[in-house]
Each structure stands twice: as structure tokens, then as C-alpha cells.
Coordinates of N, CA and C in Angstrom, one line a residue:
M226 N 102.1 -43.5 -27.5 CA 102.5 -42.7 -26.3 C 103.4 -41.6 -26.8
L227 N 103.3 -40.5 -26.1 CA 104.0 -39.2 -26.5 C 105.5 -39.4 -26.6
L228 N 106.1 -40.1 -25.7 CA 107.5 -40.2 -25.6 C 108.1 -41.6 -25.9
D229 N 107.3 -42.4 -26.6 CA 107.7 -43.7 -27.0 C 109.1 -43.7 -27.7
G230 N 110.0 -44.4 -27.2 CA 111.3 -44.5 -27.8 C 112.3 -43.4 -27.4
K231 N 111.9 -42.4 -26.6 CA 112.7 -41.3 -26.2 C 113.4 -41.6 -24.9
R232 N 114.5 -41.0 -24.7 CA 115.3 -41.2 -23.5 C 115.5 -39.8 -22.8
I233 N 115.1 -39.7 -21.6 CA 115.1 -38.4 -20.9 C 115.9 -38.4 -19.6
L234 N 116.8 -37.4 -19.5 CA 117.5 -37.2 -18.3 C 116.8 -36.2 -17.3
V235 N 116.6 -36.7 -16.1 CA 115.8 -35.9 -15.2 C 116.7 -35.6 -13.9
T236 N 116.9 -34.3 -13.6 CA 117.6 -33.9 -12.4 C 116.6 -33.5 -11.4
G237 N 117.0 -33.4 -10.1 CA 116.2 -32.8 -9.1 C 115.2 -33.7 -8.4
V238 N 115.2 -35.0 -8.5 CA 114.3 -35.8 -7.8 C 114.8 -36.1 -6.4
L239 N 114.0 -35.5 -5.4 CA 114.4 -35.7 -4.0 C 113.4 -36.6 -3.3
N240 N 112.1 -36.4 -3.6 CA 111.1 -37.3 -3.0 C 109.9 -37.3 -4.0
D241 N 108.8 -38.0 -3.6 CA 107.7 -38.2 -4.5 C 106.8 -37.0 -4.6
S242 N 107.1 -35.9 -3.8 CA 106.3 -34.7 -4.0 C 107.1 -33.7 -4.8
S243 N 108.3 -34.0 -5.2 CA 109.0 -33.0 -6.1 C 108.4 -33.0 -7.5
I244 N 108.6 -31.8 -8.1 CA 108.1 -31.7 -9.5 C 108.8 -32.6 -10.4
A245 N 110.1 -32.7 -10.2 CA 110.9 -33.6 -11.0 C 110.4 -35.0 -11.0
F246 N 110.0 -35.5 -9.8 CA 109.5 -36.9 -9.6 C 108.2 -37.0 -10.5
G247 N 107.4 -36.0 -10.4 CA 106.1 -36.0 -11.2 C 106.5 -36.1 -12.7
V248 N 107.5 -35.3 -13.2 CA 107.9 -35.4 -14.6 C 108.4 -36.7 -14.9
A249 N 109.3 -37.3 -14.1 CA 109.9 -38.6 -14.4 C 108.8 -39.7 -14.5
R250 N 107.8 -39.6 -13.5 CA 106.7 -40.6 -13.6 C 105.9 -40.5 -14.8
R251 N 105.5 -39.3 -15.1 CA 104.7 -39.0 -16.3 C 105.5 -39.4 -17.6
A252 N 106.7 -39.1 -17.6 CA 107.5 -39.5 -18.8 C 107.6 -41.0 -19.0
Q253 N 107.8 -41.7 -17.9 CA 107.8 -43.2 -18.0 C 106.4 -43.7 -18.5
E254 N 105.3 -43.1 -17.9 CA 104.0 -43.5 -18.3 C 103.7 -43.3 -19.8
D255 N 104.4 -42.3 -20.4 CA 104.3 -41.9 -21.8 C 105.3 -42.6 -22.6
G256 N 106.0 -43.6 -22.1 CA 106.9 -44.4 -22.9 C 108.4 -44.1 -22.9
A257 N 108.8 -43.1 -22.1 CA 110.2 -42.7 -22.1 C 111.1 -43.7 -21.2
D258 N 112.3 -43.8 -21.6 CA 113.3 -44.4 -20.8 C 114.0 -43.2 -20.0
V259 N 113.9 -43.2 -18.7 CA 114.3 -42.1 -17.8 C 115.6 -42.5 -17.1
V260 N 116.5 -41.5 -17.0 CA 117.7 -41.6 -16.2 C 117.7 -40.4 -15.2
L261 N 118.0 -40.7 -14.0 CA 118.0 -39.6 -12.9 C 119.4 -39.2 -12.6
T262 N 119.6 -38.0 -12.0 CA 120.9 -37.6 -11.5 C 120.7 -37.2 -10.0
S263 N 121.8 -37.4 -9.3 CA 121.8 -37.0 -7.9 C 123.2 -37.0 -7.4
F264 N 123.5 -36.5 -6.2 CA 124.9 -36.6 -5.7 C 124.9 -36.4 -4.2
G265 N 126.0 -36.7 -3.6 CA 126.2 -36.4 -2.2 C 125.1 -37.0 -1.3
R266 N 124.7 -36.2 -0.2 CA 123.7 -36.6 0.7 C 122.4 -36.8 0.1
A267 N 122.1 -36.1 -1.0 CA 120.8 -36.2 -1.6 C 120.6 -37.6 -2.3
M268 N 121.7 -38.3 -2.6 CA 121.6 -39.5 -3.4 C 120.7 -40.5 -2.7
S269 N 120.8 -40.7 -1.4 CA 119.9 -41.7 -0.7 C 118.5 -41.3 -0.9
L270 N 118.1 -40.0 -0.9 CA 116.7 -39.6 -1.1 C 116.3 -39.9 -2.5
T271 N 117.2 -39.6 -3.5 CA 116.8 -39.9 -4.9 C 116.6 -41.4 -5.1
Q272 N 117.5 -42.2 -4.5 CA 117.4 -43.7 -4.6 C 116.1 -44.2 -4.0
R273 N 115.7 -43.6 -2.9 CA 114.4 -44.0 -2.3 C 113.2 -43.6 -3.1
A274 N 113.3 -42.4 -3.7 CA 112.2 -41.9 -4.5 C 112.1 -42.7 -5.8
A275 N 113.2 -43.1 -6.4 CA 113.3 -43.8 -7.6 C 112.5 -45.2 -7.6
K276 N 112.5 -45.8 -6.4 CA 111.8 -47.0 -6.2 C 110.3 -46.9 -6.3
R277 N 109.8 -45.6 -6.2 CA 108.4 -45.4 -6.3 C 107.9 -45.1 -7.7
L278 N 108.9 -45.0 -8.6 CA 108.5 -44.8 -10.0 C 108.0 -46.1 -10.6
P279 N 107.2 -46.0 -11.7 CA 106.7 -47.2 -12.4 C 107.8 -48.2 -12.7
T280 N 109.0 -47.7 -13.2 CA 110.2 -48.5 -13.4 C 111.4 -47.8 -12.8
P281 N 112.0 -48.5 -11.8 CA 113.2 -47.8 -11.1 C 114.3 -47.5 -12.1
P282 N 114.6 -46.3 -12.3 CA 115.6 -45.9 -13.3 C 117.0 -45.9 -12.8
E283 N 117.9 -45.8 -13.8 CA 119.3 -45.7 -13.5 C 119.5 -44.3 -12.9
I284 N 120.5 -44.2 -12.0 CA 120.8 -42.9 -11.3 C 122.3 -42.6 -11.5
V285 N 122.7 -41.5 -12.1 CA 124.1 -41.2 -12.3 C 124.4 -40.0 -11.4
E286 N 125.7 -39.9 -11.0 CA 126.1 -38.8 -10.1 C 126.4 -37.5 -10.9
L287 N 125.8 -36.4 -10.4 CA 126.0 -35.1 -11.0 C 125.8 -34.0 -10.0
D288 N 126.9 -33.3 -9.7 CA 126.9 -32.0 -9.0 C 127.2 -31.0 -10.0
V289 N 126.2 -30.1 -10.3 CA 126.4 -29.1 -11.4 C 127.4 -28.1 -11.1
T290 N 127.9 -28.0 -9.9 CA 129.0 -27.0 -9.5 C 130.4 -27.6 -9.7
D291 N 130.4 -28.9 -10.0 CA 131.7 -29.6 -10.1 C 132.0 -29.9 -11.6
P292 N 133.0 -29.2 -12.2 CA 133.3 -29.3 -13.6 C 133.6 -30.8 -14.0
A293 N 134.2 -31.5 -13.1 CA 134.6 -32.9 -13.3 C 133.3 -33.7 -13.5
H294 N 132.3 -33.5 -12.7 CA 131.0 -34.2 -12.9 C 130.4 -33.9 -14.2
L295 N 130.4 -32.6 -14.6 CA 129.8 -32.2 -15.9 C 130.6 -32.8 -17.1
E296 N 131.9 -32.9 -17.0 CA 132.7 -33.4 -18.1 C 132.4 -34.9 -18.2
A297 N 132.1 -35.6 -17.1 CA 131.9 -37.0 -17.0 C 130.5 -37.5 -17.3
L298 N 129.6 -36.5 -17.4 CA 128.1 -36.8 -17.5 C 127.8 -37.7 -18.8
A299 N 128.3 -37.2 -19.9 CA 128.0 -37.9 -21.2 C 128.5 -39.4 -21.1
G300 N 129.6 -39.6 -20.6 CA 130.2 -41.0 -20.5 C 129.4 -41.8 -19.5
A301 N 128.9 -41.2 -18.4 CA 128.2 -41.9 -17.4 C 126.8 -42.3 -17.8
V302 N 126.2 -41.4 -18.6 CA 124.8 -41.6 -19.1 C 124.9 -42.5 -20.3
G303 N 125.8 -42.2 -21.3 CA 125.9 -43.0 -22.5 C 124.7 -43.0 -23.4
G304 N 124.9 -43.6 -24.5 CA 123.7 -43.7 -25.5 C 123.3 -42.4 -26.0
Q305 N 122.0 -42.3 -26.3 CA 121.4 -41.1 -26.9 C 120.5 -40.5 -25.9
L306 N 120.4 -39.1 -25.8 CA 119.4 -38.4 -25.0 C 118.5 -37.6 -26.0
D307 N 117.2 -37.6 -25.7 CA 116.2 -36.9 -26.5 C 115.7 -35.7 -25.7
G308 N 115.9 -35.7 -24.4 CA 115.4 -34.6 -23.5 C 116.2 -34.5 -22.2
V309 N 116.2 -33.3 -21.7 CA 116.9 -33.1 -20.4 C 115.9 -32.2 -19.5
L310 N 115.7 -32.6 -18.3 CA 114.9 -31.7 -17.4 C 115.9 -31.1 -16.4
H311 N 115.9 -29.7 -16.4 CA 116.7 -29.0 -15.4 C 115.7 -28.6 -14.3
A312 N 115.9 -29.2 -13.1 CA 115.1 -29.0 -11.9 C 116.0 -28.7 -10.7
I313 N 116.9 -27.8 -10.9 CA 117.9 -27.5 -9.9 C 117.9 -26.0 -9.5
A314 N 117.8 -25.8 -8.2 CA 117.8 -24.4 -7.7 C 118.2 -24.4 -6.3
F315 N 119.0 -23.4 -5.9 CA 119.4 -23.3 -4.5 C 119.8 -21.9 -4.2
A316 N 119.5 -21.4 -3.0 CA 120.0 -20.1 -2.6 C 120.3 -20.2 -1.1
P317 N 121.4 -19.7 -0.6 CA 121.7 -19.7 0.8 C 120.6 -18.9 1.6
E318 N 120.5 -19.2 2.9 CA 119.4 -18.6 3.7 C 119.4 -17.1 3.6
S319 N 120.6 -16.5 3.6 CA 120.6 -15.0 3.6 C 120.0 -14.4 2.3
C320 N 119.8 -15.2 1.3 CA 119.3 -14.7 0.0 C 117.7 -14.7 -0.1
L321 N 117.1 -15.2 0.9 CA 115.6 -15.4 0.9 C 115.0 -14.8 2.2
G322 N 113.7 -14.6 2.1 CA 112.9 -14.2 3.3 C 113.0 -12.8 3.7
G323 N 113.4 -11.9 2.9 CA 113.4 -10.5 3.2 C 114.8 -9.8 3.5
G324 N 115.8 -10.6 3.1 CA 117.2 -10.1 3.4 C 117.8 -9.5 2.1
F325 N 117.1 -9.0 1.2 CA 117.6 -8.6 -0.1 C 118.8 -7.6 0.0
L326 N 118.6 -6.7 0.9 CA 119.6 -5.6 1.0 C 120.9 -6.0 1.8
D327 N 120.8 -7.2 2.5 CA 121.9 -7.6 3.3 C 122.7 -8.8 2.8
A328 N 122.1 -9.5 1.9 CA 122.8 -10.8 1.4 C 124.2 -10.4 0.8
P329 N 125.2 -11.1 1.3 CA 126.6 -10.9 0.7 C 126.7 -11.5 -0.6
W330 N 127.7 -10.9 -1.4 CA 127.9 -11.4 -2.7 C 128.3 -12.9 -2.8
D331 N 129.1 -13.4 -1.8 CA 129.4 -14.8 -1.9 C 128.2 -15.7 -1.9
D332 N 127.2 -15.3 -1.1 CA 125.9 -16.1 -1.1 C 125.1 -15.9 -2.4
V333 N 125.1 -14.7 -2.9 CA 124.4 -14.4 -4.1 C 125.0 -15.2 -5.3
A334 N 126.3 -15.2 -5.3 CA 127.1 -16.0 -6.3 C 126.7 -17.4 -6.3
V335 N 126.5 -18.0 -5.1 CA 126.1 -19.4 -5.1 C 124.7 -19.6 -5.7
A336 N 123.8 -18.7 -5.3 CA 122.4 -18.8 -5.9 C 122.5 -18.7 -7.4
L337 N 123.3 -17.8 -7.9 CA 123.3 -17.6 -9.4 C 124.0 -18.8 -10.1
Q338 N 125.0 -19.3 -9.5 CA 125.7 -20.4 -10.1 C 124.8 -21.6 -10.2
I339 N 124.2 -22.0 -9.1 CA 123.4 -23.2 -9.0 C 122.1 -23.1 -9.7
S340 N 121.4 -21.9 -9.6 CA 120.1 -21.7 -10.1 C 120.0 -21.2 -11.5
A341 N 121.0 -20.7 -12.0 CA 121.0 -20.1 -13.4 C 122.1 -20.6 -14.3
Y342 N 123.3 -20.4 -13.9 CA 124.5 -20.8 -14.7 C 124.5 -22.3 -15.0
S343 N 123.9 -23.1 -14.0 CA 123.9 -24.5 -14.2 C 123.1 -25.0 -15.4
L344 N 122.2 -24.2 -15.9 CA 121.4 -24.6 -17.1 C 122.3 -24.7 -18.3
K345 N 123.2 -23.7 -18.4 CA 124.2 -23.8 -19.5 C 125.2 -25.0 -19.3
G346 N 125.6 -25.2 -18.0 CA 126.5 -26.3 -17.8 C 125.9 -27.6 -18.1
L347 N 124.7 -27.8 -17.7 CA 124.0 -29.1 -18.0 C 123.7 -29.3 -19.5
A348 N 123.3 -28.2 -20.1 CA 123.1 -28.3 -21.6 C 124.4 -28.7 -22.3
V349 N 125.5 -28.1 -22.0 CA 126.8 -28.4 -22.7 C 127.2 -29.8 -22.3
A350 N 127.0 -30.2 -21.1 CA 127.4 -31.6 -20.7 C 126.6 -32.7 -21.4
A351 N 125.3 -32.4 -21.7 CA 124.4 -33.3 -22.4 C 124.6 -33.3 -23.9
L352 N 125.2 -32.2 -24.4 CA 125.2 -32.0 -25.9 C 125.8 -33.2 -26.6
P353 N 126.8 -33.8 -26.2 CA 127.4 -35.0 -27.0 C 126.4 -36.1 -27.2
L354 N 125.3 -36.2 -26.3 CA 124.4 -37.2 -26.4 C 123.1 -36.8 -27.2
M355 N 123.1 -35.6 -27.7 CA 121.9 -35.1 -28.4 C 122.2 -34.7 -29.9
D356 N 122.9 -35.6 -30.5 CA 123.3 -35.4 -31.9 C 122.1 -35.3 -32.8
D357 N 121.0 -36.0 -32.5 CA 119.8 -35.9 -33.3 C 118.8 -34.8 -32.9
G358 N 119.3 -33.9 -32.1 CA 118.4 -32.8 -31.6 C 117.7 -33.3 -30.3
G359 N 116.7 -32.5 -29.9 CA 116.0 -32.8 -28.7 C 115.4 -31.6 -28.0
S360 N 115.1 -31.8 -26.7 CA 114.4 -30.8 -26.0 C 115.0 -30.6 -24.6
I361 N 115.4 -29.4 -24.2 CA 115.8 -29.1 -22.8 C 114.7 -28.3 -22.2
V362 N 114.2 -28.8 -21.0 CA 113.1 -28.1 -20.3 C 113.6 -27.7 -18.9
G363 N 113.4 -26.5 -18.5 CA 113.8 -26.0 -17.2 C 112.5 -25.7 -16.4
L364 N 112.6 -26.0 -15.1 CA 111.5 -25.6 -14.2 C 111.7 -24.2 -13.7
D365 N 110.7 -23.3 -13.8 CA 110.9 -21.9 -13.5 C 109.8 -21.4 -12.6
F366 N 110.1 -20.3 -12.0 CA 109.0 -19.5 -11.3 C 109.2 -18.1 -11.9
D367 N 108.2 -17.7 -12.7 CA 108.3 -16.4 -13.5 C 108.7 -15.2 -12.7
N368 N 109.9 -14.6 -13.1 CA 110.3 -13.5 -12.3 C 110.4 -12.2 -13.1
T369 N 109.3 -12.0 -13.9 CA 109.2 -10.8 -14.7 C 108.7 -9.6 -13.8
Q370 N 108.4 -10.0 -12.6 CA 108.1 -8.9 -11.6 C 108.7 -9.4 -10.2
A371 N 108.8 -8.4 -9.3 CA 109.4 -8.7 -8.0 C 108.4 -9.3 -7.1
W372 N 108.8 -10.3 -6.3 CA 108.0 -11.1 -5.4 C 108.4 -10.8 -4.0
P373 N 107.5 -10.9 -3.0 CA 107.9 -10.8 -1.6 C 108.7 -12.1 -1.2
V374 N 109.7 -12.0 -0.4 CA 110.5 -13.0 0.2 C 111.3 -13.8 -0.7
Y375 N 111.1 -13.7 -2.0 CA 111.9 -14.5 -3.0 C 113.3 -13.9 -3.3
D376 N 113.4 -12.6 -3.2 CA 114.7 -11.9 -3.1 C 115.7 -12.3 -4.2
W377 N 116.9 -12.8 -3.8 CA 117.9 -13.1 -4.7 C 117.6 -14.3 -5.5
M378 N 116.8 -15.2 -5.0 CA 116.4 -16.3 -5.9 C 115.6 -15.8 -7.1
G379 N 114.8 -14.8 -6.9 CA 114.1 -14.1 -8.0 C 115.0 -13.6 -9.0
V380 N 116.1 -12.9 -8.5 CA 117.1 -12.4 -9.5 C 117.8 -13.6 -10.2
A381 N 118.0 -14.7 -9.5 CA 118.6 -15.9 -10.1 C 117.6 -16.4 -11.2
K382 N 116.3 -16.4 -10.9 CA 115.4 -16.9 -11.9 C 115.3 -16.0 -13.1
S383 N 115.5 -14.7 -12.9 CA 115.6 -13.8 -14.1 C 116.8 -14.2 -15.0
A384 N 117.9 -14.5 -14.3 CA 119.1 -14.9 -15.0 C 118.9 -16.2 -15.7
F385 N 118.2 -17.1 -15.0 CA 117.8 -18.4 -15.6 C 117.0 -18.3 -16.9
E386 N 116.0 -17.4 -16.8 CA 115.2 -17.2 -18.0 C 116.0 -16.6 -19.2
S387 N 116.9 -15.7 -18.9 CA 117.7 -15.1 -19.9 C 118.7 -16.2 -20.5
T388 N 119.2 -17.0 -19.6 CA 120.1 -18.1 -20.0 C 119.4 -19.0 -21.0
A389 N 118.1 -19.3 -20.7 CA 117.4 -20.2 -21.6 C 117.2 -19.6 -23.0
R390 N 117.0 -18.3 -23.0 CA 116.8 -17.7 -24.3 C 118.1 -17.7 -25.1
Y391 N 119.2 -17.4 -24.5 CA 120.5 -17.5 -25.2 C 120.9 -18.9 -25.6
L392 N 120.5 -19.9 -24.8 CA 120.8 -21.3 -25.2 C 119.9 -21.7 -26.3
A393 N 118.6 -21.2 -26.4 CA 117.8 -21.4 -27.5 C 118.4 -20.9 -28.8
R394 N 119.0 -19.8 -28.7 CA 119.7 -19.2 -29.9 C 120.9 -20.1 -30.3
E395 N 121.7 -20.5 -29.3 CA 122.9 -21.2 -29.6 C 122.6 -22.6 -30.1
L396 N 121.6 -23.3 -29.5 CA 121.4 -24.7 -29.8 C 120.3 -25.0 -30.8
G397 N 119.6 -24.0 -31.2 CA 118.6 -24.1 -32.3 C 119.2 -24.7 -33.6
P398 N 120.3 -24.3 -34.1 CA 120.9 -24.9 -35.3 C 121.2 -26.3 -35.1
K399 N 121.4 -26.8 -33.9 CA 121.6 -28.2 -33.7 C 120.3 -29.0 -33.5
G400 N 119.2 -28.4 -33.7 CA 117.9 -29.0 -33.6 C 117.5 -29.2 -32.1
I401 N 118.1 -28.5 -31.2 CA 117.7 -28.6 -29.8 C 116.9 -27.4 -29.3
R402 N 115.7 -27.7 -28.8 CA 114.8 -26.7 -28.3 C 115.1 -26.5 -26.8
V403 N 114.9 -25.2 -26.3 CA 115.1 -24.9 -24.9 C 113.9 -24.1 -24.4
N404 N 113.2 -24.6 -23.5 CA 112.0 -24.0 -23.0 C 111.9 -24.1 -21.5
L405 N 111.1 -23.2 -20.9 CA 110.9 -23.2 -19.5 C 109.4 -23.4 -19.2
V406 N 109.1 -24.1 -18.1 CA 107.8 -24.2 -17.6 C 107.7 -23.4 -16.3
C407 N 106.9 -22.4 -16.4 CA 106.7 -21.5 -15.2 C 105.6 -22.0 -14.4
A408 N 105.9 -22.7 -13.3 CA 104.9 -23.3 -12.5 C 104.4 -22.4 -11.4
G409 N 103.1 -22.6 -11.0 CA 102.7 -21.9 -9.8 C 103.3 -22.5 -8.6
P410 N 103.1 -22.0 -7.4 CA 103.7 -22.5 -6.2 C 103.3 -23.9 -5.9
L411 N 104.2 -24.8 -5.6 CA 103.9 -26.2 -5.3 C 104.6 -26.5 -4.0
R412 N 104.0 -27.3 -3.2 CA 104.6 -27.6 -1.8 C 105.6 -28.7 -1.9
T413 N 106.8 -28.3 -2.3 CA 107.9 -29.2 -2.4 C 108.9 -28.9 -1.3
I414 N 110.0 -29.7 -1.2 CA 111.0 -29.5 -0.2 C 111.7 -28.1 -0.4
A415 N 111.9 -27.7 -1.7 CA 112.5 -26.4 -2.0 C 111.6 -25.3 -1.6
A416 N 110.3 -25.4 -1.8 CA 109.4 -24.3 -1.4 C 109.3 -24.2 0.1
R417 N 109.3 -25.3 0.8 CA 109.2 -25.2 2.2 C 110.5 -24.5 2.9
S418 N 111.6 -24.4 2.1 CA 112.8 -23.8 2.6 C 112.7 -22.3 2.5
I419 N 111.7 -21.8 1.8 CA 111.6 -20.3 1.6 C 110.8 -19.7 2.7
P420 N 111.3 -18.9 3.6 CA 110.5 -18.3 4.7 C 109.4 -17.4 4.1
G421 N 108.1 -17.6 4.6 CA 107.0 -16.9 4.1 C 106.4 -17.4 2.8
F422 N 106.8 -18.6 2.4 CA 106.3 -19.1 1.1 C 104.8 -19.3 1.1
D423 N 104.2 -19.4 2.3 CA 102.7 -19.5 2.4 C 102.0 -18.3 1.8
Q424 N 102.6 -17.2 1.7 CA 102.0 -16.0 1.1 C 101.7 -16.3 -0.4
F425 N 102.5 -17.0 -1.1 CA 102.3 -17.4 -2.5 C 101.1 -18.3 -2.6
E426 N 101.0 -19.3 -1.7 CA 100.0 -20.3 -1.7 C 98.6 -19.6 -1.6
E427 N 98.5 -18.7 -0.6 CA 97.2 -18.0 -0.3 C 96.7 -17.2 -1.5
V428 N 97.6 -16.4 -2.1 CA 97.2 -15.5 -3.1 C 96.9 -16.2 -4.4
W429 N 97.6 -17.3 -4.7 CA 97.3 -18.1 -5.9 C 95.9 -18.7 -5.9
A430 N 95.5 -19.3 -4.7 CA 94.2 -19.8 -4.6 C 93.1 -18.8 -4.8
Q431 N 93.4 -17.6 -4.5 CA 92.4 -16.5 -4.6 C 92.3 -16.0 -6.0
R432 N 93.4 -15.9 -6.7 CA 93.5 -15.2 -8.0 C 93.6 -16.0 -9.3
A433 N 94.0 -17.2 -9.2 CA 94.2 -18.1 -10.4 C 92.8 -18.4 -10.9
P434 N 92.4 -18.0 -12.1 CA 91.1 -18.2 -12.6 C 90.7 -19.7 -12.8
L435 N 91.7 -20.6 -13.0 CA 91.4 -22.0 -13.1 C 91.6 -22.7 -11.7
G436 N 91.9 -21.9 -10.7 CA 92.2 -22.5 -9.4 C 93.6 -23.1 -9.4
W437 N 94.1 -23.5 -8.2 CA 95.5 -24.0 -8.1 C 95.6 -24.9 -6.9
D438 N 96.1 -26.1 -7.1 CA 96.3 -27.0 -6.0 C 97.8 -27.1 -5.8
V439 N 98.3 -26.7 -4.6 CA 99.7 -26.6 -4.3 C 100.3 -28.0 -4.1
K440 N 99.5 -29.0 -4.1 CA 100.0 -30.4 -3.9 C 100.0 -31.2 -5.2
D441 N 99.5 -30.6 -6.3 CA 99.3 -31.4 -7.5 C 100.4 -31.0 -8.5
T442 N 101.4 -31.9 -8.7 CA 102.4 -31.6 -9.7 C 102.1 -32.1 -11.1
E443 N 100.9 -32.7 -11.3 CA 100.6 -33.4 -12.5 C 100.5 -32.4 -13.7
P444 N 99.8 -31.2 -13.5 CA 99.7 -30.3 -14.6 C 101.1 -29.8 -15.2
V445 N 102.0 -29.6 -14.3 CA 103.4 -29.2 -14.7 C 104.1 -30.4 -15.4
A446 N 103.9 -31.6 -14.8 CA 104.5 -32.8 -15.4 C 104.0 -33.0 -16.9
K447 N 102.7 -32.8 -17.1 CA 102.2 -33.0 -18.4 C 102.7 -32.0 -19.4
A448 N 102.9 -30.7 -18.9 CA 103.5 -29.7 -19.8 C 104.9 -30.0 -20.2
C449 N 105.7 -30.5 -19.2 CA 107.1 -30.9 -19.5 C 107.1 -32.0 -20.6
V450 N 106.2 -33.0 -20.4 CA 106.2 -34.2 -21.3 C 105.8 -33.7 -22.7
A451 N 104.9 -32.8 -22.8 CA 104.5 -32.2 -24.1 C 105.7 -31.5 -24.8
L452 N 106.5 -30.8 -24.0 CA 107.6 -30.1 -24.6 C 108.7 -31.1 -24.9
F453 N 108.8 -32.2 -24.2 CA 109.8 -33.3 -24.6 C 109.3 -34.0 -25.9
S454 N 108.1 -34.0 -26.1 CA 107.5 -34.8 -27.3 C 107.8 -34.0 -28.6
D455 N 107.2 -34.6 -29.6 CA 107.3 -34.0 -31.0 C 106.2 -33.0 -31.3
L456 N 105.4 -32.7 -30.3 CA 104.2 -31.8 -30.5 C 104.6 -30.3 -30.7
F457 N 105.8 -29.9 -30.2 CA 106.2 -28.5 -30.3 C 107.5 -28.4 -31.1
P458 N 107.5 -28.8 -32.4 CA 108.8 -28.8 -33.1 C 109.4 -27.5 -33.4
A459 N 108.6 -26.4 -33.4 CA 109.1 -25.1 -33.7 C 109.0 -24.1 -32.6
T460 N 109.0 -24.6 -31.3 CA 108.9 -23.8 -30.2 C 110.1 -23.8 -29.4
T461 N 110.8 -22.7 -29.2 CA 112.0 -22.6 -28.4 C 112.1 -21.2 -27.8
G462 N 112.9 -21.1 -26.7 CA 113.0 -19.8 -26.0 C 111.7 -19.4 -25.3
E463 N 110.8 -20.3 -25.1 CA 109.5 -19.9 -24.6 C 109.4 -20.1 -23.1
M464 N 108.6 -19.3 -22.4 CA 108.2 -19.5 -21.0 C 106.8 -19.9 -21.0
L465 N 106.5 -21.2 -20.8 CA 105.1 -21.7 -20.7 C 104.6 -21.7 -19.3
H466 N 103.5 -20.9 -19.1 CA 103.0 -20.8 -17.8 C 102.0 -21.9 -17.5
V467 N 102.2 -22.6 -16.4 CA 101.3 -23.6 -15.9 C 101.0 -23.2 -14.4
D468 N 100.1 -22.3 -14.3 CA 99.9 -21.6 -13.0 C 98.5 -21.3 -12.7
G469 N 97.6 -22.0 -13.4 CA 96.1 -21.7 -13.2 C 95.7 -20.4 -13.9
G470 N 96.6 -19.7 -14.6 CA 96.3 -18.5 -15.2 C 96.6 -17.3 -14.4
F471 N 97.2 -17.5 -13.2 CA 97.6 -16.4 -12.3 C 98.3 -15.3 -13.0
H472 N 99.3 -15.6 -13.9 CA 100.2 -14.6 -14.5 C 99.4 -13.6 -15.3
A473 N 98.2 -14.0 -15.8 CA 97.5 -13.1 -16.7 C 96.5 -12.2 -16.0
I474 N 96.4 -12.3 -14.7 CA 95.3 -11.6 -14.0 C 96.0 -10.4 -13.2
G475 N 95.4 -9.2 -13.3 CA 95.9 -8.1 -12.5 C 95.3 -8.1 -11.1
A476 N 95.6 -7.1 -10.3 CA 95.1 -7.0 -8.9 C 93.6 -6.9 -8.9

């Protein structure tokens, strides 16, 4: 099995339709020991979803905006980590759905902190448990171009992508790879919170040469597992597209 003997920390599991849940399930099926994170009101959702995994995993508390939580993460998780999945993103309502020119800085700052800066925070928090190297994988939506309704979340994703590259440079000497999986649109809780998200779903089905199923997280999960495995020992700072080929096709 690809992840036999590896221990993977997975953030962002809210229900069994979330991409993070698909990654956690696939990682367990490929032999990994999985640990989940959650906090606050989302904890009960994570606990419920965890029971649907092949093996109910340990859940540790982590709010990436709380320095105390980040400082305590290594102690709470303990042992060794071979991989970390960053599946965290949030933007206030004003930052999405066509309000790009009106969103106030305070709201934009929240989007940037949670959706981009948190990748650095999570990586540093997990670093003490990754003495033998490992793989950090972030879930991305490619923002090399502007999208309708995505607005400041798109800007946050651009910052997220740049953060991953800088982390790849900083952590490479420690044997830690940092890569992003750029997924096509999937019908998750996060996606449903974006006004007009159905525009993405419609155009993807029309233009992706391999087709695209907005309900199927398995292709993305498989890509994440591959990046956690030893199959890509010299790949870092990469944006791996799992989008049915949409990104490669012009109008």
C-alpha cells in the first residue's frame, strides 16, 4: 500500500462530502494512520464524519487563527508525522459573489489569514513532528486568472499558491515537500457558500476534456495520496491540476 506505515494529519473534515474526508478515507485505505483536526462548533460535525471512515481516527483541536492552538499542535498530535493536508479556507460574505470593489479590509484580512497565511502557520506547527521529512499538501483552486464571483477568495488563493512556493524553498533542505492539488469545482459545504458557484459547475462539464463530476472527490483524494507517498521524491512547489483538463483548454 502506498502509505503503509505513514502518519498523516488531515484538516478540514466537516462531512463525508468534503474533499478532506475523501483524502482521509483514501489515506486509510492505503495504509496510513490518520489524525484529524477540528475546533469549536465544527467539532461535532468532524466527530460525526470521523465515524464514517474505515477506522475512526483521533481528533485534535486546532484553530489556525489561534497562536496557542498552533503552539500546542505538536504536543497534542505527538509521535511522528509524514504528511499534512491543508484543507482550510474561509472568506466573509462580503468577499464573495460580486462584491470585489466593496469588501472592507477587515473582511479581506480574515480571508487572507485563514485561507493563505494559515498554510505557513500549519507547516511551522507540524515541523517538530517531521524530523524525517515528509509531504505537505494543500487543496487549491487555481487562481492564475480571475474568476466570476470568487473575488477576494481568488486573491487569497493566489497568496496561498505563493506561500506554498516559499515554503517549498524554506522546507526543502529539511526533506519536506510542499505541493498543491488544484481541484475542479466540487459540491462541498464550502462551495455551496459561494453565491453563483453553479456557474463553475456548468462550464466545467462543458469544457473539461475528461469530463468532470462535481460530486466525486476520489480523483483529488488519489492525487493527494500520491503526493503523500514516496512516488514523488523530487517534486515540490508544484500545482498539480486535478480538474478533468479544464485548465489546459482555451475558450
